[in-house]
JSON list of C-alpha atoms and ligand atoms in Angstrom, two decimals:
[
{"chain": "A", "resi": 166, "resn": "UNK", "atom": "CA", "xyz": [74.93, 93.46, 154.30]},
{"chain": "A", "resi": 167, "resn": "UNK", "atom": "CA", "xyz": [74.72, 91.62, 151.01]},
{"chain": "A", "resi": 168, "resn": "UNK", "atom": "CA", "xyz": [72.71, 93.60, 148.56]},
{"chain": "A", "resi": 169, "resn": "UNK", "atom": "CA", "xyz": [70.37, 91.41, 146.55]},
{"chain": "A", "resi": 170, "resn": "UNK", "atom": "CA", "xyz": [67.82, 93.97, 145.42]},
{"chain": "A", "resi": 171, "resn": "UNK", "atom": "CA", "xyz": [69.13, 97.26, 144.23]},
{"chain": "A", "resi": 172, "resn": "UNK", "atom": "CA", "xyz": [67.17, 100.36, 143.27]},
{"chain": "A", "resi": 173, "resn": "UNK", "atom": "CA", "xyz": [68.63, 102.98, 140.98]},
{"chain": "A", "resi": 174, "resn": "UNK", "atom": "CA", "xyz": [67.27, 106.45, 140.49]},
{"chain": "A", "resi": 175, "resn": "UNK", "atom": "CA", "xyz": [68.86, 108.57, 137.80]},
{"chain": "A", "resi": 176, "resn": "UNK", "atom": "CA", "xyz": [68.38, 112.23, 137.17]},
{"chain": "A", "resi": 177, "resn": "UNK", "atom": "CA", "xyz": [70.00, 115.57, 136.72]},
{"chain": "A", "resi": 178, "resn": "UNK", "atom": "CA", "xyz": [69.34, 116.47, 140.35]},
{"chain": "A", "resi": 179, "resn": "UNK", "atom": "CA", "xyz": [69.77, 120.17, 139.63]},
{"chain": "A", "resi": 180, "resn": "UNK", "atom": "CA", "xyz": [69.01, 120.35, 142.53]},
{"chain": "A", "resi": 181, "resn": "UNK", "atom": "CA", "xyz": [67.79, 117.22, 144.34]},
{"chain": "A", "resi": 182, "resn": "UNK", "atom": "CA", "xyz": [64.45, 117.77, 146.13]},
{"chain": "A", "resi": 183, "resn": "UNK", "atom": "CA", "xyz": [61.82, 115.96, 148.21]},
{"chain": "A", "resi": 184, "resn": "UNK", "atom": "CA", "xyz": [60.09, 114.67, 145.05]},
{"chain": "A", "resi": 185, "resn": "UNK", "atom": "CA", "xyz": [63.18, 112.55, 144.30]},
{"chain": "A", "resi": 186, "resn": "UNK", "atom": "CA", "xyz": [63.55, 111.41, 147.90]},
{"chain": "A", "resi": 187, "resn": "UNK", "atom": "CA", "xyz": [59.93, 110.41, 148.38]},
{"chain": "A", "resi": 188, "resn": "UNK", "atom": "CA", "xyz": [59.97, 108.54, 145.05]},
{"chain": "A", "resi": 189, "resn": "UNK", "atom": "CA", "xyz": [63.04, 106.57, 146.11]},
{"chain": "A", "resi": 190, "resn": "UNK", "atom": "CA", "xyz": [61.76, 105.86, 149.61]},
{"chain": "A", "resi": 191, "resn": "UNK", "atom": "CA", "xyz": [58.30, 104.71, 148.51]},
{"chain": "A", "resi": 192, "resn": "UNK", "atom": "CA", "xyz": [59.78, 102.46, 145.81]},
{"chain": "A", "resi": 193, "resn": "UNK", "atom": "CA", "xyz": [62.27, 101.05, 148.31]},
{"chain": "A", "resi": 194, "resn": "UNK", "atom": "CA", "xyz": [59.58, 100.25, 150.88]},
{"chain": "A", "resi": 195, "resn": "UNK", "atom": "CA", "xyz": [57.08, 98.87, 148.36]},
{"chain": "A", "resi": 196, "resn": "UNK", "atom": "CA", "xyz": [59.53, 96.37, 146.89]},
{"chain": "A", "resi": 197, "resn": "UNK", "atom": "CA", "xyz": [61.76, 95.78, 149.91]},
{"chain": "A", "resi": 198, "resn": "UNK", "atom": "CA", "xyz": [64.85, 97.07, 148.11]},
{"chain": "A", "resi": 199, "resn": "UNK", "atom": "CA", "xyz": [68.04, 96.75, 150.13]},
{"chain": "A", "resi": 200, "resn": "UNK", "atom": "CA", "xyz": [69.54, 99.92, 148.74]},
{"chain": "A", "resi": 201, "resn": "UNK", "atom": "CA", "xyz": [68.74, 102.83, 146.46]},
{"chain": "A", "resi": 202, "resn": "UNK", "atom": "CA", "xyz": [71.57, 104.48, 144.58]},
{"chain": "A", "resi": 203, "resn": "UNK", "atom": "CA", "xyz": [71.09, 108.02, 143.32]},
{"chain": "A", "resi": 204, "resn": "UNK", "atom": "CA", "xyz": [73.07, 108.57, 140.13]},
{"chain": "A", "resi": 205, "resn": "UNK", "atom": "CA", "xyz": [73.46, 112.11, 138.88]},
{"chain": "A", "resi": 206, "resn": "UNK", "atom": "CA", "xyz": [73.80, 112.19, 135.09]},
{"chain": "A", "resi": 207, "resn": "UNK", "atom": "CA", "xyz": [76.82, 113.89, 133.60]},
{"chain": "A", "resi": 208, "resn": "UNK", "atom": "CA", "xyz": [75.24, 114.81, 130.30]},
{"chain": "A", "resi": 209, "resn": "UNK", "atom": "CA", "xyz": [71.58, 113.83, 130.26]},
{"chain": "A", "resi": 210, "resn": "UNK", "atom": "CA", "xyz": [70.58, 112.60, 126.78]},
{"chain": "A", "resi": 211, "resn": "UNK", "atom": "CA", "xyz": [67.24, 114.40, 126.90]},
{"chain": "A", "resi": 212, "resn": "UNK", "atom": "CA", "xyz": [68.20, 117.80, 128.19]},
{"chain": "A", "resi": 213, "resn": "UNK", "atom": "CA", "xyz": [70.18, 120.72, 126.92]},
{"chain": "A", "resi": 214, "resn": "UNK", "atom": "CA", "xyz": [73.42, 120.23, 128.82]},
{"chain": "A", "resi": 215, "resn": "UNK", "atom": "CA", "xyz": [74.24, 123.92, 128.70]},
{"chain": "A", "resi": 216, "resn": "UNK", "atom": "CA", "xyz": [73.15, 125.69, 131.80]},
{"chain": "A", "resi": 217, "resn": "UNK", "atom": "CA", "xyz": [73.19, 122.57, 133.97]},
{"chain": "A", "resi": 218, "resn": "UNK", "atom": "CA", "xyz": [75.02, 123.19, 137.21]},
{"chain": "A", "resi": 219, "resn": "UNK", "atom": "CA", "xyz": [78.51, 121.76, 137.45]},
{"chain": "A", "resi": 220, "resn": "UNK", "atom": "CA", "xyz": [78.66, 118.14, 138.42]},
{"chain": "A", "resi": 221, "resn": "UNK", "atom": "CA", "xyz": [80.56, 118.46, 141.68]},
{"chain": "A", "resi": 222, "resn": "UNK", "atom": "CA", "xyz": [77.87, 120.67, 143.13]},
{"chain": "A", "resi": 223, "resn": "UNK", "atom": "CA", "xyz": [75.00, 118.49, 141.94]},
{"chain": "A", "resi": 224, "resn": "UNK", "atom": "CA", "xyz": [76.75, 115.44, 143.35]},
{"chain": "A", "resi": 225, "resn": "UNK", "atom": "CA", "xyz": [77.42, 117.18, 146.65]},
{"chain": "A", "resi": 226, "resn": "UNK", "atom": "CA", "xyz": [73.79, 118.20, 147.04]},
{"chain": "A", "resi": 227, "resn": "UNK", "atom": "CA", "xyz": [72.61, 114.62, 146.47]},
{"chain": "A", "resi": 228, "resn": "UNK", "atom": "CA", "xyz": [75.21, 113.46, 148.98]},
{"chain": "A", "resi": 229, "resn": "UNK", "atom": "CA", "xyz": [73.83, 115.92, 151.54]},
{"chain": "A", "resi": 230, "resn": "UNK", "atom": "CA", "xyz": [70.27, 114.81, 150.80]},
{"chain": "A", "resi": 231, "resn": "UNK", "atom": "CA", "xyz": [70.82, 111.05, 151.20]},
{"chain": "A", "resi": 232, "resn": "UNK", "atom": "CA", "xyz": [73.05, 111.21, 154.26]},
{"chain": "A", "resi": 233, "resn": "UNK", "atom": "CA", "xyz": [70.43, 110.47, 156.88]},
{"chain": "A", "resi": 234, "resn": "UNK", "atom": "CA", "xyz": [68.91, 107.45, 155.14]},
{"chain": "A", "resi": 235, "resn": "UNK", "atom": "CA", "xyz": [71.08, 104.34, 155.63]},
{"chain": "A", "resi": 236, "resn": "UNK", "atom": "CA", "xyz": [69.46, 102.67, 152.60]},
{"chain": "A", "resi": 237, "resn": "UNK", "atom": "CA", "xyz": [70.37, 105.54, 150.27]},
{"chain": "A", "resi": 238, "resn": "UNK", "atom": "CA", "xyz": [73.65, 106.41, 148.63]},
{"chain": "A", "resi": 239, "resn": "UNK", "atom": "CA", "xyz": [74.95, 108.59, 145.82]},
{"chain": "A", "resi": 240, "resn": "UNK", "atom": "CA", "xyz": [77.23, 107.36, 143.04]},
{"chain": "A", "resi": 241, "resn": "UNK", "atom": "CA", "xyz": [79.51, 109.32, 140.74]},
{"chain": "A", "resi": 242, "resn": "UNK", "atom": "CA", "xyz": [79.51, 106.51, 138.17]},
{"chain": "A", "resi": 243, "resn": "UNK", "atom": "CA", "xyz": [77.94, 108.56, 135.38]},
{"chain": "A", "resi": 244, "resn": "UNK", "atom": "CA", "xyz": [79.85, 111.70, 136.31]},
{"chain": "A", "resi": 245, "resn": "UNK", "atom": "CA", "xyz": [83.15, 109.83, 136.09]},
{"chain": "A", "resi": 246, "resn": "UNK", "atom": "CA", "xyz": [82.29, 107.87, 132.97]},
{"chain": "A", "resi": 247, "resn": "UNK", "atom": "CA", "xyz": [82.40, 110.85, 130.65]},
{"chain": "A", "resi": 248, "resn": "UNK", "atom": "CA", "xyz": [80.32, 111.38, 127.54]},
{"chain": "A", "resi": 249, "resn": "UNK", "atom": "CA", "xyz": [76.55, 111.19, 127.41]},
{"chain": "A", "resi": 250, "resn": "UNK", "atom": "CA", "xyz": [75.04, 109.33, 130.37]},
{"chain": "A", "resi": 251, "resn": "UNK", "atom": "CA", "xyz": [73.10, 106.34, 129.11]},
{"chain": "A", "resi": 252, "resn": "UNK", "atom": "CA", "xyz": [71.17, 104.25, 131.63]},
{"chain": "A", "resi": 253, "resn": "UNK", "atom": "CA", "xyz": [71.98, 101.05, 129.75]},
{"chain": "A", "resi": 254, "resn": "UNK", "atom": "CA", "xyz": [75.70, 101.51, 130.53]},
{"chain": "A", "resi": 255, "resn": "UNK", "atom": "CA", "xyz": [74.89, 102.14, 134.18]},
{"chain": "A", "resi": 256, "resn": "UNK", "atom": "CA", "xyz": [72.71, 99.06, 134.51]},
{"chain": "A", "resi": 257, "resn": "UNK", "atom": "CA", "xyz": [75.37, 96.95, 132.81]},
{"chain": "A", "resi": 258, "resn": "UNK", "atom": "CA", "xyz": [77.85, 98.17, 135.39]},
{"chain": "A", "resi": 259, "resn": "UNK", "atom": "CA", "xyz": [75.62, 97.20, 138.32]},
{"chain": "A", "resi": 260, "resn": "UNK", "atom": "CA", "xyz": [74.76, 93.83, 136.81]},
{"chain": "A", "resi": 261, "resn": "UNK", "atom": "CA", "xyz": [78.45, 93.04, 136.86]},
{"chain": "A", "resi": 262, "resn": "UNK", "atom": "CA", "xyz": [78.95, 94.52, 140.31]},
{"chain": "A", "resi": 263, "resn": "UNK", "atom": "CA", "xyz": [76.05, 92.55, 141.85]},
{"chain": "A", "resi": 264, "resn": "UNK", "atom": "CA", "xyz": [75.87, 89.23, 140.02]},
{"chain": "A", "resi": 265, "resn": "UNK", "atom": "CA", "xyz": [72.66, 87.43, 140.89]},
{"chain": "A", "resi": 266, "resn": "UNK", "atom": "CA", "xyz": [71.11, 90.56, 142.34]},
{"chain": "A", "resi": 267, "resn": "UNK", "atom": "CA", "xyz": [67.98, 92.19, 140.99]},
{"chain": "A", "resi": 268, "resn": "UNK", "atom": "CA", "xyz": [68.02, 95.75, 139.73]},
{"chain": "A", "resi": 269, "resn": "UNK", "atom": "CA", "xyz": [65.06, 98.12, 139.69]},
{"chain": "A", "resi": 270, "resn": "UNK", "atom": "CA", "xyz": [65.17, 101.45, 137.92]},
{"chain": "A", "resi": 271, "resn": "UNK", "atom": "CA", "xyz": [62.99, 104.03, 139.63]},
{"chain": "A", "resi": 272, "resn": "UNK", "atom": "CA", "xyz": [61.45, 106.87, 137.62]},
{"chain": "A", "resi": 273, "resn": "UNK", "atom": "CA", "xyz": [58.60, 109.35, 137.65]},
{"chain": "A", "resi": 274, "resn": "UNK", "atom": "CA", "xyz": [55.70, 109.10, 135.23]},
{"chain": "A", "resi": 275, "resn": "UNK", "atom": "CA", "xyz": [57.05, 111.99, 133.13]},
{"chain": "A", "resi": 276, "resn": "UNK", "atom": "CA", "xyz": [60.13, 109.91, 132.35]},
{"chain": "A", "resi": 277, "resn": "UNK", "atom": "CA", "xyz": [58.00, 106.96, 131.26]},
{"chain": "A", "resi": 278, "resn": "UNK", "atom": "CA", "xyz": [56.45, 109.13, 128.56]},
{"chain": "A", "resi": 279, "resn": "UNK", "atom": "CA", "xyz": [59.80, 109.57, 126.83]},
{"chain": "A", "resi": 280, "resn": "UNK", "atom": "CA", "xyz": [61.21, 106.15, 127.60]},
{"chain": "A", "resi": 281, "resn": "UNK", "atom": "CA", "xyz": [60.74, 104.98, 124.01]},
{"chain": "A", "resi": 282, "resn": "UNK", "atom": "CA", "xyz": [63.51, 107.39, 123.02]},
{"chain": "A", "resi": 283, "resn": "UNK", "atom": "CA", "xyz": [66.03, 105.85, 125.45]},
{"chain": "A", "resi": 284, "resn": "UNK", "atom": "CA", "xyz": [69.05, 104.06, 124.10]},
{"chain": "A", "resi": 285, "resn": "UNK", "atom": "CA", "xyz": [68.56, 100.28, 123.75]},
{"chain": "A", "resi": 286, "resn": "UNK", "atom": "CA", "xyz": [65.28, 100.31, 125.62]},
{"chain": "A", "resi": 287, "resn": "UNK", "atom": "CA", "xyz": [64.44, 96.75, 124.57]},
{"chain": "A", "resi": 288, "resn": "UNK", "atom": "CA", "xyz": [67.73, 95.39, 125.91]},
{"chain": "A", "resi": 289, "resn": "UNK", "atom": "CA", "xyz": [67.45, 97.59, 128.99]},
{"chain": "A", "resi": 290, "resn": "UNK", "atom": "CA", "xyz": [64.01, 96.16, 129.75]},
{"chain": "A", "resi": 291, "resn": "UNK", "atom": "CA", "xyz": [65.51, 92.70, 129.71]},
{"chain": "A", "resi": 292, "resn": "UNK", "atom": "CA", "xyz": [68.09, 93.73, 132.27]},
{"chain": "A", "resi": 293, "resn": "UNK", "atom": "CA", "xyz": [66.09, 95.44, 134.98]},
{"chain": "A", "resi": 294, "resn": "UNK", "atom": "CA", "xyz": [62.68, 96.04, 136.40]},
{"chain": "A", "resi": 295, "resn": "UNK", "atom": "CA", "xyz": [61.10, 99.49, 136.22]},
{"chain": "A", "resi": 296, "resn": "UNK", "atom": "CA", "xyz": [59.32, 101.09, 139.13]},
{"chain": "A", "resi": 297, "resn": "UNK", "atom": "CA", "xyz": [57.27, 104.02, 137.93]},
{"chain": "A", "resi": 298, "resn": "UNK", "atom": "CA", "xyz": [55.99, 106.44, 140.54]},
{"chain": "A", "resi": 299, "resn": "UNK", "atom": "CA", "xyz": [53.17, 108.92, 140.08]},
{"chain": "A", "resi": 300, "resn": "UNK", "atom": "CA", "xyz": [53.94, 112.59, 139.63]},
{"chain": "A", "resi": 301, "resn": "UNK", "atom": "CA", "xyz": [51.47, 115.49, 139.86]},
{"chain": "A", "resi": 302, "resn": "UNK", "atom": "CA", "xyz": [50.58, 116.87, 136.44]},
{"chain": "A", "resi": 303, "resn": "UNK", "atom": "CA", "xyz": [51.17, 113.57, 134.64]},
{"chain": "A", "resi": 304, "resn": "UNK", "atom": "CA", "xyz": [48.37, 111.11, 133.93]},
{"chain": "A", "resi": 305, "resn": "UNK", "atom": "CA", "xyz": [49.05, 107.83, 132.17]},
{"chain": "A", "resi": 306, "resn": "UNK", "atom": "CA", "xyz": [45.71, 108.03, 130.38]},
{"chain": "A", "resi": 307, "resn": "UNK", "atom": "CA", "xyz": [46.68, 111.30, 128.72]},
{"chain": "A", "resi": 308, "resn": "UNK", "atom": "CA", "xyz": [49.53, 109.64, 126.90]},
{"chain": "A", "resi": 309, "resn": "UNK", "atom": "CA", "xyz": [48.58, 108.28, 123.51]},
{"chain": "A", "resi": 310, "resn": "UNK", "atom": "CA", "xyz": [49.73, 104.91, 122.26]},
{"chain": "A", "resi": 311, "resn": "UNK", "atom": "CA", "xyz": [52.14, 104.46, 125.15]},
{"chain": "A", "resi": 312, "resn": "UNK", "atom": "CA", "xyz": [51.49, 100.73, 125.15]},
{"chain": "A", "resi": 313, "resn": "UNK", "atom": "CA", "xyz": [52.55, 100.36, 121.51]},
{"chain": "A", "resi": 314, "resn": "UNK", "atom": "CA", "xyz": [55.49, 102.71, 121.82]},
{"chain": "A", "resi": 315, "resn": "UNK", "atom": "CA", "xyz": [57.29, 100.55, 124.35]},
{"chain": "A", "resi": 316, "resn": "UNK", "atom": "CA", "xyz": [58.43, 96.97, 123.84]},
{"chain": "A", "resi": 317, "resn": "UNK", "atom": "CA", "xyz": [56.28, 94.16, 125.26]},
{"chain": "A", "resi": 318, "resn": "UNK", "atom": "CA", "xyz": [59.18, 93.01, 127.43]},
{"chain": "A", "resi": 319, "resn": "UNK", "atom": "CA", "xyz": [59.10, 96.39, 129.11]},
{"chain": "A", "resi": 320, "resn": "UNK", "atom": "CA", "xyz": [55.47, 96.03, 130.20]},
{"chain": "A", "resi": 321, "resn": "UNK", "atom": "CA", "xyz": [56.25, 92.67, 131.76]},
{"chain": "A", "resi": 322, "resn": "UNK", "atom": "CA", "xyz": [58.92, 94.39, 133.84]},
{"chain": "A", "resi": 323, "resn": "UNK", "atom": "CA", "xyz": [57.03, 97.54, 134.84]},
{"chain": "A", "resi": 324, "resn": "UNK", "atom": "CA", "xyz": [55.37, 98.22, 138.19]},
{"chain": "A", "resi": 325, "resn": "UNK", "atom": "CA", "xyz": [53.44, 101.35, 139.08]},
{"chain": "A", "resi": 326, "resn": "UNK", "atom": "CA", "xyz": [53.56, 102.81, 142.56]},
{"chain": "A", "resi": 327, "resn": "UNK", "atom": "CA", "xyz": [51.25, 105.63, 143.63]},
{"chain": "A", "resi": 328, "resn": "UNK", "atom": "CA", "xyz": [53.12, 107.96, 145.96]},
{"chain": "A", "resi": 329, "resn": "UNK", "atom": "CA", "xyz": [52.06, 111.06, 147.89]},
{"chain": "A", "resi": 330, "resn": "UNK", "atom": "CA", "xyz": [52.14, 113.72, 145.20]},
{"chain": "A", "resi": 331, "resn": "UNK", "atom": "CA", "xyz": [54.67, 116.49, 145.57]},
{"chain": "A", "resi": 332, "resn": "UNK", "atom": "CA", "xyz": [54.35, 119.06, 142.81]},
{"chain": "A", "resi": 333, "resn": "UNK", "atom": "CA", "xyz": [58.00, 119.99, 143.07]},
{"chain": "A", "resi": 334, "resn": "UNK", "atom": "CA", "xyz": [60.53, 120.12, 140.23]},
{"chain": "A", "resi": 335, "resn": "UNK", "atom": "CA", "xyz": [64.15, 121.18, 140.01]},
{"chain": "A", "resi": 336, "resn": "UNK", "atom": "CA", "xyz": [63.31, 123.66, 137.26]},
{"chain": "A", "resi": 337, "resn": "UNK", "atom": "CA", "xyz": [60.71, 125.31, 139.47]},
{"chain": "A", "resi": 338, "resn": "UNK", "atom": "CA", "xyz": [63.15, 125.44, 142.39]},
{"chain": "A", "resi": 339, "resn": "UNK", "atom": "CA", "xyz": [65.77, 127.11, 140.18]},
{"chain": "A", "resi": 340, "resn": "UNK", "atom": "CA", "xyz": [63.20, 129.63, 138.98]},
{"chain": "A", "resi": 341, "resn": "UNK", "atom": "CA", "xyz": [62.00, 130.35, 142.49]},
{"chain": "A", "resi": 342, "resn": "UNK", "atom": "CA", "xyz": [65.54, 131.01, 143.73]},
{"chain": "A", "resi": 343, "resn": "UNK", "atom": "CA", "xyz": [66.16, 133.41, 140.85]},
{"chain": "A", "resi": 344, "resn": "UNK", "atom": "CA", "xyz": [62.92, 135.21, 141.68]},
{"chain": "A", "resi": 345, "resn": "UNK", "atom": "CA", "xyz": [63.69, 135.44, 145.39]},
{"chain": "A", "resi": 346, "resn": "UNK", "atom": "CA", "xyz": [60.79, 133.11, 146.31]},
{"chain": "A", "resi": 347, "resn": "UNK", "atom": "CA", "xyz": [61.05, 130.56, 149.13]},
{"chain": "A", "resi": 348, "resn": "UNK", "atom": "CA", "xyz": [62.14, 126.98, 148.48]},
{"chain": "A", "resi": 349, "resn": "UNK", "atom": "CA", "xyz": [62.00, 125.94, 152.11]},
{"chain": "A", "resi": 350, "resn": "UNK", "atom": "CA", "xyz": [60.10, 122.64, 152.68]},
{"chain": "A", "resi": 351, "resn": "UNK", "atom": "CA", "xyz": [60.72, 121.65, 149.06]},
{"chain": "A", "resi": 352, "resn": "UNK", "atom": "CA", "xyz": [64.15, 120.13, 149.65]},
{"chain": "A", "resi": 353, "resn": "UNK", "atom": "CA", "xyz": [66.33, 119.15, 152.61]},
{"chain": "A", "resi": 354, "resn": "UNK", "atom": "CA", "xyz": [67.54, 122.03, 154.78]},
{"chain": "A", "resi": 355, "resn": "UNK", "atom": "CA", "xyz": [71.20, 121.23, 154.23]},
{"chain": "A", "resi": 356, "resn": "UNK", "atom": "CA", "xyz": [70.69, 121.35, 150.46]},
{"chain": "A", "resi": 357, "resn": "UNK", "atom": "CA", "xyz": [68.94, 124.70, 150.71]},
{"chain": "A", "resi": 358, "resn": "UNK", "atom": "CA", "xyz": [71.79, 126.00, 152.85]},
{"chain": "A", "resi": 359, "resn": "UNK", "atom": "CA", "xyz": [74.32, 124.85, 150.25]},
{"chain": "A", "resi": 360, "resn": "UNK", "atom": "CA", "xyz": [72.37, 126.65, 147.51]},
{"chain": "A", "resi": 361, "resn": "UNK", "atom": "CA", "xyz": [72.28, 129.85, 149.56]},
{"chain": "A", "resi": 362, "resn": "UNK", "atom": "CA", "xyz": [75.91, 129.73, 150.65]},
{"chain": "A", "resi": 363, "resn": "UNK", "atom": "CA", "xyz": [77.12, 129.18, 147.11]},
{"chain": "A", "resi": 364, "resn": "UNK", "atom": "CA", "xyz": [74.71, 131.67, 145.53]},
{"chain": "A", "resi": 365, "resn": "UNK", "atom": "CA", "xyz": [73.44, 129.03, 143.13]},
{"chain": "A", "resi": 366, "resn": "UNK", "atom": "CA", "xyz": [70.60, 129.62, 140.68]},
{"chain": "A", "resi": 367, "resn": "UNK", "atom": "CA", "xyz": [70.68, 133.39, 141.06]},
{"chain": "A", "resi": 368, "resn": "UNK", "atom": "CA", "xyz": [70.20, 134.01, 137.36]},
{"chain": "A", "resi": 369, "resn": "UNK", "atom": "CA", "xyz": [66.98, 132.68, 135.93]},
{"chain": "B", "resi": 588, "resn": "ATP", "atom": "P1", "xyz": [63.83, 119.23, 135.95]},
{"chain": "B", "resi": 588, "resn": "ATP", "atom": "O1", "xyz": [62.69, 120.13, 136.26]},
{"chain": "B", "resi": 588, "resn": "ATP", "atom": "O2", "xyz": [65.16, 119.93, 135.82]},
{"chain": "B", "resi": 588, "resn": "ATP", "atom": "O3", "xyz": [63.57, 118.26, 134.82]},
{"chain": "B", "resi": 588, "resn": "ATP", "atom": "P2", "xyz": [63.06, 117.24, 137.89]},
{"chain": "B", "resi": 588, "resn": "ATP", "atom": "O4", "xyz": [62.46, 117.79, 139.12]},
{"chain": "B", "resi": 588, "resn": "ATP", "atom": "O5", "xyz": [62.16, 116.66, 136.84]},
{"chain": "B", "resi": 588, "resn": "ATP", "atom": "O6", "xyz": [64.04, 118.32, 137.26]},
{"chain": "B", "resi": 588, "resn": "ATP", "atom": "P3", "xyz": [64.98, 115.17, 137.36]},
{"chain": "B", "resi": 588, "resn": "ATP", "atom": "O7", "xyz": [66.38, 115.18, 137.84]},
{"chain": "B", "resi": 588, "resn": "ATP", "atom": "O8", "xyz": [64.70, 115.49, 135.94]},
{"chain": "B", "resi": 588, "resn": "ATP", "atom": "O9", "xyz": [64.15, 116.18, 138.33]},
{"chain": "B", "resi": 588, "resn": "ATP", "atom": "O10", "xyz": [64.26, 113.80, 137.74]},
{"chain": "B", "resi": 588, "resn": "ATP", "atom": "C1", "xyz": [64.89, 112.60, 138.08]},
{"chain": "B", "resi": 588, "resn": "ATP", "atom": "C2", "xyz": [63.83, 111.53, 138.26]},
{"chain": "B", "resi": 588, "resn": "ATP", "atom": "O11", "xyz": [62.98, 111.85, 139.38]},
{"chain": "B", "resi": 588, "resn": "ATP", "atom": "C3", "xyz": [62.89, 111.39, 137.05]},
{"chain": "B", "resi": 588, "resn": "ATP", "atom": "O12", "xyz": [62.60, 110.02, 136.85]},
{"chain": "B", "resi": 588, "resn": "ATP", "atom": "C4", "xyz": [61.64, 112.12, 137.48]},
{"chain": "B", "resi": 588, "resn": "ATP", "atom": "O13", "xyz": [60.49, 111.60, 136.85]},
{"chain": "B", "resi": 588, "resn": "ATP", "atom": "C5", "xyz": [61.61, 111.86, 138.98]},
{"chain": "B", "resi": 588, "resn": "ATP", "atom": "N1", "xyz": [60.95, 112.94, 139.72]},
{"chain": "B", "resi": 588, "resn": "ATP", "atom": "C6", "xyz": [61.38, 114.21, 139.83]},
{"chain": "B", "resi": 588, "resn": "ATP", "atom": "N2", "xyz": [60.55, 114.96, 140.58]},
{"chain": "B", "resi": 588, "resn": "ATP", "atom": "C7", "xyz": [59.53, 114.14, 140.95]},
{"chain": "B", "resi": 588, "resn": "ATP", "atom": "C8", "xyz": [58.34, 114.34, 141.72]},
{"chain": "B", "resi": 588, "resn": "ATP", "atom": "N3", "xyz": [58.03, 115.53, 142.24]},
{"chain": "B", "resi": 588, "resn": "ATP", "atom": "N4", "xyz": [57.51, 113.27, 141.90]},
{"chain": "B", "resi": 588, "resn": "ATP", "atom": "C9", "xyz": [57.84, 112.07, 141.35]},
{"chain": "B", "resi": 588, "resn": "ATP", "atom": "N5", "xyz": [58.94, 111.81, 140.61]},
{"chain": "B", "resi": 588, "resn": "ATP", "atom": "C10", "xyz": [59.79, 112.83, 140.40]},
{"chain": "B", "resi": 589, "resn": "MG", "atom": "MG1", "xyz": [62.86, 116.23, 134.92]}
]
């Protein structure tokens, strides 16, 4: 199949959960995307890289999670690239890989609130569309001066998609595992099994 509309969802995926999957699937369906590529970040610019689970395991969990959706795939592009993982470099790569195709970057509302700190946001906004999905606990009206903080070109490229709210986060999942609380129904079964078998997230 020739891919003409590509979705990209970046994240730490430490671990991947149903919030990520429902975001990607709703964005895909809403805009008829041919494919959504999940790209685990090697070193996320906005997080303390210490304490993030090693990249092979994060990659493997995303791979397990996307397996049963033919429109989804995982890429090790940012893991292989080395250095800090900037979205602009990733989008540049896919522009070259799919000339003439359209690229949509999928993110949750919490990411939008810090988007003005992203590298080359103005240039990035000229290169791809942004699909912003709702996330419980985040309300666009709570965020001051968001309009002014982001370049005009960005707002021309941004679409908002309300999705069924799942108040799930990777940090909460990690905490729950360390506290011996259930994480079942928050992430795919095979990912939970991998976490258990490898004794991940035992220390809080
Ligand atoms: P952490 O708690 O470690 O920050 P997270 O659950 O926020 O993890 P990330 O890997 O930081 O997961 O998120 C990747 C992308 O997925 C971000 O754009 C984020 O906004 C989005 N996302 C994560 N969880 C949800 C959710 N429950 N609903 C909607 N979007 C989400
Ligand atoms: Mg996050």
